[in-house]
mmCIF file of C-alpha atoms in Angstrom:
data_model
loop_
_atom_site.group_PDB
_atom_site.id
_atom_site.type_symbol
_atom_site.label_atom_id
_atom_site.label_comp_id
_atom_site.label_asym_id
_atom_site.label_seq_id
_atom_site.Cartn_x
_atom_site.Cartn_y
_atom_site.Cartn_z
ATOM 1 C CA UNK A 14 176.956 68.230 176.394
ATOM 2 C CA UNK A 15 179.993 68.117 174.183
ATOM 3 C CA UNK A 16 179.294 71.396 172.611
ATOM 4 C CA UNK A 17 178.413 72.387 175.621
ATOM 5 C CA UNK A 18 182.029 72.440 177.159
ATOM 6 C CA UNK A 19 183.804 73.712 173.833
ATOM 7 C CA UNK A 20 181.325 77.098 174.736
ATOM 8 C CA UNK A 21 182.833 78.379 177.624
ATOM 9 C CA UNK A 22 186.461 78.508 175.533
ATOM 10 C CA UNK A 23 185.203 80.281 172.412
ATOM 11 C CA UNK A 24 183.469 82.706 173.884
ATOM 12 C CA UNK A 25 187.206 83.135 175.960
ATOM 13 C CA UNK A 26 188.566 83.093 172.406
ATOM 14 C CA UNK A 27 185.912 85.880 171.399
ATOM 15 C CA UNK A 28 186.285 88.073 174.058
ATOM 16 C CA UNK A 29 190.559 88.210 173.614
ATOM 17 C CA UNK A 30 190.671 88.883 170.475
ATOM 18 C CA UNK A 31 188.133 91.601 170.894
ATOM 19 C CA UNK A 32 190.275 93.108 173.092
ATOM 20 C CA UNK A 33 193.187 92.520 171.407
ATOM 21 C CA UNK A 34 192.165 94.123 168.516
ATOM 22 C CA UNK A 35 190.981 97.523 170.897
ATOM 23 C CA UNK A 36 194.196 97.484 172.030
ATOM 24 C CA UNK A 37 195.860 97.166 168.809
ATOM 25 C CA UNK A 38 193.320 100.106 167.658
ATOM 26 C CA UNK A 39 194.347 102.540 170.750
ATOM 27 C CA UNK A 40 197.621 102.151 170.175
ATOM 28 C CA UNK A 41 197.351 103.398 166.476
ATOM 29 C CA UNK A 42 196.025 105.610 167.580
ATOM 30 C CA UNK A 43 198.907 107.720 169.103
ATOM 31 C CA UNK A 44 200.307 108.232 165.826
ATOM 32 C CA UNK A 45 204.222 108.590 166.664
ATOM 33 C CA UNK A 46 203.549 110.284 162.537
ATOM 34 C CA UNK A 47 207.522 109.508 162.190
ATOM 35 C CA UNK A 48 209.722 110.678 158.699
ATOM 36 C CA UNK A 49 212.604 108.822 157.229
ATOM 37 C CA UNK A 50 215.441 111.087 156.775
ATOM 38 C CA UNK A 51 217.239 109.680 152.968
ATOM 39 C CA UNK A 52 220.754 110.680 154.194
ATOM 40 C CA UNK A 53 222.241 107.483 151.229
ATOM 41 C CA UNK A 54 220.803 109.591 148.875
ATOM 42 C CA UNK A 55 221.463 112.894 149.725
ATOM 43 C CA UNK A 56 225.140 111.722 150.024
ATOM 44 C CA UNK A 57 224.670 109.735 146.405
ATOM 45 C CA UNK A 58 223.652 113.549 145.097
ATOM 46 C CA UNK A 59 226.062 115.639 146.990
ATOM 47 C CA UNK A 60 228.899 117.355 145.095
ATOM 48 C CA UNK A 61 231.724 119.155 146.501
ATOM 49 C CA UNK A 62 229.938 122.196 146.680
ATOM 50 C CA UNK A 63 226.774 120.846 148.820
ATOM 51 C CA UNK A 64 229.517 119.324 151.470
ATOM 52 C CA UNK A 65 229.670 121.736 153.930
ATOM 53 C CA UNK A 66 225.703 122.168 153.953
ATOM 54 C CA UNK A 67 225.445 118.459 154.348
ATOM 55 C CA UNK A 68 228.078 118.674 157.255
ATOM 56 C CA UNK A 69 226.032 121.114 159.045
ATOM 57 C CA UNK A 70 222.869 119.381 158.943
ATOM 58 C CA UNK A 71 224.518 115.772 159.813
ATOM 59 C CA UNK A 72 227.202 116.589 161.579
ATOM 60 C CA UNK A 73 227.288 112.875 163.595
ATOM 61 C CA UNK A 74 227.543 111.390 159.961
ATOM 62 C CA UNK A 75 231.174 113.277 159.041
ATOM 63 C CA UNK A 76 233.930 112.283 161.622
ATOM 64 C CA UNK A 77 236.135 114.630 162.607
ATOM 65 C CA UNK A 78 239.019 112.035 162.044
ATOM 66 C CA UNK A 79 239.011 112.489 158.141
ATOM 67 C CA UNK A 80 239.181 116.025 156.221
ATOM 68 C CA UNK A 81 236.968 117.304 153.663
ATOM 69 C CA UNK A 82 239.402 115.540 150.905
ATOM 70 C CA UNK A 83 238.428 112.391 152.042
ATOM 71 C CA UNK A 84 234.962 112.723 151.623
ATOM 72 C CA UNK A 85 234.439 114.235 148.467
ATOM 73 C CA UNK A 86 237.051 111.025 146.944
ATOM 74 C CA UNK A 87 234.105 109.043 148.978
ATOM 75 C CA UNK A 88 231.537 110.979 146.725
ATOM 76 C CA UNK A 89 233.217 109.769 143.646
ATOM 77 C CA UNK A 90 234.338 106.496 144.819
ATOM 78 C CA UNK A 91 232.625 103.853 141.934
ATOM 79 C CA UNK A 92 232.219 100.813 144.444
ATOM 80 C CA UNK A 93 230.303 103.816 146.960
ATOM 81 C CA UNK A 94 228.473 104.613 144.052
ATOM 82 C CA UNK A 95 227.377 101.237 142.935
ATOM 83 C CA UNK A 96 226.672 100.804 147.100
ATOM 84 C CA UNK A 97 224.408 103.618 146.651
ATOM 85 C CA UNK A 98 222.798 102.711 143.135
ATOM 86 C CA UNK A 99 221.855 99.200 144.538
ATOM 87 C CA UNK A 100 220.055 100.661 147.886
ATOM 88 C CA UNK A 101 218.049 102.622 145.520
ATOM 89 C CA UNK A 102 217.134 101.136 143.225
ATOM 90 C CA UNK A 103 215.616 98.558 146.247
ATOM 91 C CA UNK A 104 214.752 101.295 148.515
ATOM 92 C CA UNK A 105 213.253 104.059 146.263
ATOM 93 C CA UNK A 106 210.204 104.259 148.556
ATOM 94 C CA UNK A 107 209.809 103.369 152.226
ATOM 95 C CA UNK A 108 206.789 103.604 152.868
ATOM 96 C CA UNK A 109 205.953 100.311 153.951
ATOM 97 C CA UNK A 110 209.165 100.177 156.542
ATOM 98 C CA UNK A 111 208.467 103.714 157.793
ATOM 99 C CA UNK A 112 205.281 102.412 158.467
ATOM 100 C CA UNK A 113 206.163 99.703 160.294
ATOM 101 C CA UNK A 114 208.329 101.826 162.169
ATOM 102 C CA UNK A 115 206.156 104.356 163.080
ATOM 103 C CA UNK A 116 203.748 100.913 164.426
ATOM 104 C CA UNK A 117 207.279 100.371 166.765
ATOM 105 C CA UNK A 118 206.983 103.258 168.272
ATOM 106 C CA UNK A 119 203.572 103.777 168.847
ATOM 107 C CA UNK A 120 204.024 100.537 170.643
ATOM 108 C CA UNK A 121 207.278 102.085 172.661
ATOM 109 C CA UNK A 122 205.241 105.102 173.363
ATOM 110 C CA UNK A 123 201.982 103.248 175.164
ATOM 111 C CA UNK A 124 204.204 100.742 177.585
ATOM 112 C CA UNK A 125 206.673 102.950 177.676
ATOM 113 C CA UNK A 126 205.415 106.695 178.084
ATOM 114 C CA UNK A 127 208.828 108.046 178.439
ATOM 115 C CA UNK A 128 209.883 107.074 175.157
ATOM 116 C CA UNK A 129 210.959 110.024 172.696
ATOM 117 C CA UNK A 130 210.893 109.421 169.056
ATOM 118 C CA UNK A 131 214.167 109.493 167.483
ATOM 119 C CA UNK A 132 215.265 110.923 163.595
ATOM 120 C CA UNK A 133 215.145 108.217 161.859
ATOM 121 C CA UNK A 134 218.270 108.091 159.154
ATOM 122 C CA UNK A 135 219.024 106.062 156.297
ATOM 123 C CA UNK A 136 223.019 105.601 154.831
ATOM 124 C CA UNK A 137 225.195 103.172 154.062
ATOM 125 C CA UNK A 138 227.835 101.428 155.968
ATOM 126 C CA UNK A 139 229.958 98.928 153.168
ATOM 127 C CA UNK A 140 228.095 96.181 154.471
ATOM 128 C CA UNK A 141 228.873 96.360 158.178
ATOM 129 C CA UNK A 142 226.403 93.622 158.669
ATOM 130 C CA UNK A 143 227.104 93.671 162.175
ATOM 131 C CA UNK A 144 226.097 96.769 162.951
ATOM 132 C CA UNK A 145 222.615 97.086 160.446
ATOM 133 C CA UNK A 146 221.231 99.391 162.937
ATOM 134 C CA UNK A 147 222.239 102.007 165.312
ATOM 135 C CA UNK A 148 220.370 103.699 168.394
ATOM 136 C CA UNK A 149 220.744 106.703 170.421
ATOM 137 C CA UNK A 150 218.147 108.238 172.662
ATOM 138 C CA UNK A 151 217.842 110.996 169.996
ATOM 139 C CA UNK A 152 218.695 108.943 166.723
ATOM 140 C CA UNK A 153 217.752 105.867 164.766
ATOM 141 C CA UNK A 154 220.723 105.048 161.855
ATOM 142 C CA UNK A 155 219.539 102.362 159.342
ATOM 143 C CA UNK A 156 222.209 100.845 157.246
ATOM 144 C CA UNK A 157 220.208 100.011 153.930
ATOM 145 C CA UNK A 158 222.698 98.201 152.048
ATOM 146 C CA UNK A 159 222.040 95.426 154.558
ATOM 147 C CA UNK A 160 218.886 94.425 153.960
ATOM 148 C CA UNK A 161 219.082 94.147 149.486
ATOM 149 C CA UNK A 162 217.831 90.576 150.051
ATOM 150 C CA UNK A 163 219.672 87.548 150.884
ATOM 151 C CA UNK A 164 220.331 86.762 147.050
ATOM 152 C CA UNK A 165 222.451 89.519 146.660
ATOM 153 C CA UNK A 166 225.550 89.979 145.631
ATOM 154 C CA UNK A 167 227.197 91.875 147.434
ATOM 155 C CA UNK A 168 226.654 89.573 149.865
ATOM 156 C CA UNK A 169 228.531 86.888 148.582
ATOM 157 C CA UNK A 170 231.585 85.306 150.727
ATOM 158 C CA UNK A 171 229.165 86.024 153.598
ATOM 159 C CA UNK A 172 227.890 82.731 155.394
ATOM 160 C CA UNK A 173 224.266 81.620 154.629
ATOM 161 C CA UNK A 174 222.867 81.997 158.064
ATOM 162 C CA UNK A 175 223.926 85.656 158.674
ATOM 163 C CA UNK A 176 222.793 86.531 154.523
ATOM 164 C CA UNK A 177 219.047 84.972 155.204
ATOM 165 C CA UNK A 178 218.433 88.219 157.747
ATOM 166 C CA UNK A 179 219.353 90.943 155.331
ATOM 167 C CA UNK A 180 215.690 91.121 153.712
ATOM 168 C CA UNK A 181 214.105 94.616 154.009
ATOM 169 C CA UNK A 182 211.389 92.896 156.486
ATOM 170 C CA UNK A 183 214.244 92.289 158.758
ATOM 171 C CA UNK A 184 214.561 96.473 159.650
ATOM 172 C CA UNK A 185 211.778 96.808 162.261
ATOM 173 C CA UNK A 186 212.660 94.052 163.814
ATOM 174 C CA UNK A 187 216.603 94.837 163.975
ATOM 175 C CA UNK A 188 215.666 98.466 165.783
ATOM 176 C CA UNK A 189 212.723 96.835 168.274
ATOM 177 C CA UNK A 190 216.048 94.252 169.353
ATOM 178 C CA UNK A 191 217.690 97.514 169.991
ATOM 179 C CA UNK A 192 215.376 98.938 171.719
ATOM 180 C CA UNK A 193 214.480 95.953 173.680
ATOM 181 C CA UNK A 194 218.254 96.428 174.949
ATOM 182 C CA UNK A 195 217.248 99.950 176.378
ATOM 183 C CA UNK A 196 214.804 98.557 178.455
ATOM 184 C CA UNK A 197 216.260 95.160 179.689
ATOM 185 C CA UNK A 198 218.183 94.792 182.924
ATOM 186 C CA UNK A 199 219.156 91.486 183.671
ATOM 187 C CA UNK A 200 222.866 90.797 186.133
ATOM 188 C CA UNK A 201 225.633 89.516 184.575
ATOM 189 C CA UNK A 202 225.197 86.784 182.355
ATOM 190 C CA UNK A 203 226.543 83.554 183.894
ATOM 191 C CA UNK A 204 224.853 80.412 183.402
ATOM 192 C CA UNK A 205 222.938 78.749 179.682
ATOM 193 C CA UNK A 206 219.789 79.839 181.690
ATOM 194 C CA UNK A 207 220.430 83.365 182.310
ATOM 195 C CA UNK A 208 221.428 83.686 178.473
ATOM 196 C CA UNK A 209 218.242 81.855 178.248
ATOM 197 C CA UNK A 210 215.953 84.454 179.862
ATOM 198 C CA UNK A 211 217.706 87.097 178.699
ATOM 199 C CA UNK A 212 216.824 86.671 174.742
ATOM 200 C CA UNK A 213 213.635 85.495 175.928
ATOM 201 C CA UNK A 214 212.938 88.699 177.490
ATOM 202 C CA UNK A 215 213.963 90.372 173.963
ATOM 203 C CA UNK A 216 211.930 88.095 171.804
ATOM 204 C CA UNK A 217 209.136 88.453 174.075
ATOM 205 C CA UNK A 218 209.593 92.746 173.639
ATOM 206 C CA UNK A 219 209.581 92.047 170.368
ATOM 207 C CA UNK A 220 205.937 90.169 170.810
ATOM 208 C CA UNK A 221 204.508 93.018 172.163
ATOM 209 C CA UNK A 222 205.983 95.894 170.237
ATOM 210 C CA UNK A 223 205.990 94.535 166.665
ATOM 211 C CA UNK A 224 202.981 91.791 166.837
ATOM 212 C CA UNK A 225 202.728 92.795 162.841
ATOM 213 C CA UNK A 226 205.245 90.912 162.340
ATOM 214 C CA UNK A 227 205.440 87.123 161.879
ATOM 215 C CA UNK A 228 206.798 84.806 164.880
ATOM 216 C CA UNK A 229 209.829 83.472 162.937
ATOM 217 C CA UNK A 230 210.856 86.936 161.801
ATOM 218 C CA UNK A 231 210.934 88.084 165.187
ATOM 219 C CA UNK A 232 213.801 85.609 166.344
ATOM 220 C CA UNK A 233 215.331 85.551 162.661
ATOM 221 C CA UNK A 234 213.734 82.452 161.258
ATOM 222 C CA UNK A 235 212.065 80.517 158.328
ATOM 223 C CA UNK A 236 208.678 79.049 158.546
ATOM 224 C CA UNK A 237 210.618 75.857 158.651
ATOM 225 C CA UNK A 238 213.009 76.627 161.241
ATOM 226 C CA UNK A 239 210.812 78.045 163.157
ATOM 227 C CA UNK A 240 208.098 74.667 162.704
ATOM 228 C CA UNK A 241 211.156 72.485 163.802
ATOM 229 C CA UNK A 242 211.815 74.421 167.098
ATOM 230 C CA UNK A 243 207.868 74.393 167.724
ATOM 231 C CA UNK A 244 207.969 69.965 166.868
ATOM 232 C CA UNK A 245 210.728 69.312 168.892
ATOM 233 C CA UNK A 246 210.660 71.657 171.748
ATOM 234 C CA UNK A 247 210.209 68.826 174.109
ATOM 235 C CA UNK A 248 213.172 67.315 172.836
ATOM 236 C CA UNK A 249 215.248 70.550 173.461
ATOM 237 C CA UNK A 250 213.911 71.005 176.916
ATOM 238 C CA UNK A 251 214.731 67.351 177.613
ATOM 239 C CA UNK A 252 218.521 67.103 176.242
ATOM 240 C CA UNK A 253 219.089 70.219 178.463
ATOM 241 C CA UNK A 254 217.636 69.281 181.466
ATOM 242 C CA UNK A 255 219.304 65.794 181.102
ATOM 243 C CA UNK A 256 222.698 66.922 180.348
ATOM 244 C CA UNK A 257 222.414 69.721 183.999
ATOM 245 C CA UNK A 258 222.825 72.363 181.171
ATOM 246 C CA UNK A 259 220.544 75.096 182.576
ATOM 247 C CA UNK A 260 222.858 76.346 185.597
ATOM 248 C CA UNK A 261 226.196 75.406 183.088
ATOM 249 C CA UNK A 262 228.722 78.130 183.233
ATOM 250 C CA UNK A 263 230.509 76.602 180.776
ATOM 251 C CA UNK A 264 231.707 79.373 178.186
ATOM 252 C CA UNK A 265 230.908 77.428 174.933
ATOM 253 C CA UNK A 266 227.526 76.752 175.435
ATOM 254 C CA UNK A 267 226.616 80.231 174.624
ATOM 255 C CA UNK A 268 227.846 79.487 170.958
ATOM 256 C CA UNK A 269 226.080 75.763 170.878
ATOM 257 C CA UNK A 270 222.910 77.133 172.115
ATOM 258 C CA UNK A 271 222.197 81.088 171.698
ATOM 259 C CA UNK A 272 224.521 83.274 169.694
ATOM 260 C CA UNK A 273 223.750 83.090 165.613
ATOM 261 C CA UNK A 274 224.756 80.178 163.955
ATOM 262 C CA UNK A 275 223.590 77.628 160.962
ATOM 263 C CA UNK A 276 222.620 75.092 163.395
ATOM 264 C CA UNK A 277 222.984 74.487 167.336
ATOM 265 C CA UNK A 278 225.428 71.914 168.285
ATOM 266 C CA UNK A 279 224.273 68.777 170.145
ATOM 267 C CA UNK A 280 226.531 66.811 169.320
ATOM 268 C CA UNK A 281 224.070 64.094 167.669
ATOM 269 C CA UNK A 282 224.506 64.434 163.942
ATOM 270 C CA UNK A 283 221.322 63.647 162.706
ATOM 271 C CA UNK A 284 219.779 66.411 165.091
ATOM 272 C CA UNK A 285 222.376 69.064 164.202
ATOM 273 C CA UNK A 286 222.160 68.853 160.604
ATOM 274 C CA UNK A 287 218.301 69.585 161.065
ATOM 275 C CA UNK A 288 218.074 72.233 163.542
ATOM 276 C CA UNK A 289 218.301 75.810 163.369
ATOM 277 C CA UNK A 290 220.905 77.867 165.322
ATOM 278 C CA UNK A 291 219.441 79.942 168.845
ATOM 279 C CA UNK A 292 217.402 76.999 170.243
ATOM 280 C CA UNK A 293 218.590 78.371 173.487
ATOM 281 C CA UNK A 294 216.916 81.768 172.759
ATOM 282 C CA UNK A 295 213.944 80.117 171.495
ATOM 283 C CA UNK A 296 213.561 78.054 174.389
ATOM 284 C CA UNK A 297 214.247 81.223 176.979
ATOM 285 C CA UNK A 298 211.380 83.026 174.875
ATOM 286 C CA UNK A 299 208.794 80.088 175.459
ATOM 287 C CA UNK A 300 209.943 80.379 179.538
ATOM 288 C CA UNK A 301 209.069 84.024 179.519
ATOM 289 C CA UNK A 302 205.869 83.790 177.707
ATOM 290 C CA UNK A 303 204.979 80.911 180.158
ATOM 291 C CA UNK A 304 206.140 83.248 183.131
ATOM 292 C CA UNK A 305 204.212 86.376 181.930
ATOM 293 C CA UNK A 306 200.803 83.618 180.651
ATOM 294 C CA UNK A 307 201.370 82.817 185.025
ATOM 295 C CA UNK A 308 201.944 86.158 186.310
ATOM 296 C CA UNK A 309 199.818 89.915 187.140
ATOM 297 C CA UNK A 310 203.076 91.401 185.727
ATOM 298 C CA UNK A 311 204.111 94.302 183.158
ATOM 299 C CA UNK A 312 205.794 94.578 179.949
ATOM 300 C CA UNK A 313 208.312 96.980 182.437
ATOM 301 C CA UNK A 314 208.192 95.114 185.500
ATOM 302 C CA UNK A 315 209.007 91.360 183.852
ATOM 303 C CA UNK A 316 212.340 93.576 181.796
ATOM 304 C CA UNK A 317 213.538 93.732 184.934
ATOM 305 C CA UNK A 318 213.092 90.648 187.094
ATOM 306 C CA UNK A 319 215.981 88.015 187.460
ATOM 307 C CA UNK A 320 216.494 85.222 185.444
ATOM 308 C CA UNK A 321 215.591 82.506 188.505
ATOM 309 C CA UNK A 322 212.151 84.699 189.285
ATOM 310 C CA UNK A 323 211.054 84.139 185.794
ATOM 311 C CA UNK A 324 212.362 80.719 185.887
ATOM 312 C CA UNK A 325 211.261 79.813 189.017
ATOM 313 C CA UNK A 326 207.552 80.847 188.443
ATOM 314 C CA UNK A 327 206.833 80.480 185.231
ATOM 315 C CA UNK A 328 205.570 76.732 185.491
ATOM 316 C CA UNK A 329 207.325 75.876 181.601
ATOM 317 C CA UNK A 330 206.164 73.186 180.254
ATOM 318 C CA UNK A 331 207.336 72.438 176.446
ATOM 319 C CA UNK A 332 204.638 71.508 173.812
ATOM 320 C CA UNK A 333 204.959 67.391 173.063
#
């Protein structure tokens, strides 16, 4: 009788991943066929000479703020030349990331039929960490000296937390968080919950549209961050529930609870030391999934629902 019950679930089991995997196989098959555009090394061989052509064909890369002169001292400059020695000698093929890419927006293109593939450009920014990636409706700019690897150094002086997401697998995932801020409409941010839902709403994009990608990459964890959000998720739930956090308008939760950090901040030292930053996010991502797990509703349709609907009707219950 025993094996009996366990049946009706496998064959459940069976049949979803069967369809999963159709899903997975029509989607390939639109074939987005996307091409990286090497602007860092076109730049890296440019001479004086090749400026104007490179002007012509990037104009968006040259602003008008700075003359010619300024550009061709850029050209020669030795720390823009190391900067451009490093990204290739880590970048000289991308293959696997325009692959990965091209998987984004074949994704983009079948729940969202609208969506035009951009040019896809590669440069470098001087580290601008905080801007790795940049998207238009027409272009994609990638700022490869951002992703070397979090053991490099030119990313020393820069805090541990922020370095551990500058990895080449990072890219896809940094352009599907833009995108995932094309498509999400959420009011005015107010309260820890409405925070909550809205980077669950991103990380739960980022489910759909990248699924290649491992859970803890998508929300810019380790496997053991990511393990210690999963074990004490009840915990989390409880301490905010306790504390009347949720509908908090308090402005420094935000930067306990959801914005990047080494750890979140509740104020119990033997918790904080352990735990990873965005616990907020993470738990506003488990809400959503619970919401969409409890609900007929689209990719498009939950983007734009408010932060009490999905609240409200998702039934959330953390793992114990």
């Amino acid at each position: 009788m025993r094996y009996l019950n366990v049946l009706p679930l496998m064959l459940l089991l069976f049949f979803s991943c069967k369809e999963e995997r159709r899903l997975e196989q029509e989607i390939a098959n639109i074939n987005t066929d996307i091409s990286i555009e090497r602007f860092d090394k076109f730049f890296a061989s440019a001479t004086a000479d090749d400026l104007p052509k490179l002007k012509r064909a990037y104009p968006f890369m040259f602003s008008a703020k700075y003359g010619d002169s300024f550009w061709i001292d850029k050209m020669k400059d030795t720390l823009q030349i190391q900067l451009l020695r490093e990204v290739d000698k880590k970048f000289n093929n991308l293959d696997d990331v325009e692959g990965e890419i091209e998987s984004l927006f074949n994704h983009l293109k079948y729940y969202f039929p609208e969506f035009i593939p951009p040019r896809i450009i590669t440069t470098t920014s001087m580290v601008d960490y905080r801007n790795k990636v940049i998207v238009t409706d027409t272009i994609a700019l990638i700022s490869l000296d951002t992703y070397l690897g979090s053991d490099h150094e030119f990313y020393d002086g820069i805090q541990k937390y922020i370095v551990a997401n500058l990895r080449k697998e990072q890219v896809v995932v940094d352009l599907a968080t833009e995108y995932a801020a094309k498509y999400i409409y959420q009011p005015k941010k107010k309260t820890l919950l409405d925070e909550m839902i809205f980077f669950g709403k991103q990380l739960y994009f980022k489910d759909v549209v990248i699924p290649f990608v491992e859970e803890e990459e998508r929300i810019g964890y380790n496997k053991e961050q990511f393990d210690w959000a999963r074990a004490n998720e009840s915990y989390i739930w409880r301490y905010f529930v306790e504390r009347e956090l949720l509908f908090s308008t308090d402005s420094k939760l935000p930067g306990r609870f959801i914005n990047p950090a080494p750890f979140s901040k509740f104020y119990l030292e033997e918790i904080d030391s352990e735990s990873p930053g965005q616990l907020g996010q993470y738990i506003g991502w488990q809400i959503v999934r619970a919401y969409m797990e409890q609900n007929d509703v689209s990719l498009k349709e939950m983007l734009i629902k408010s932060a009490e609907e999905i609240f409200n009707n998702s039934k959330f219950k953390p793992r114990k």
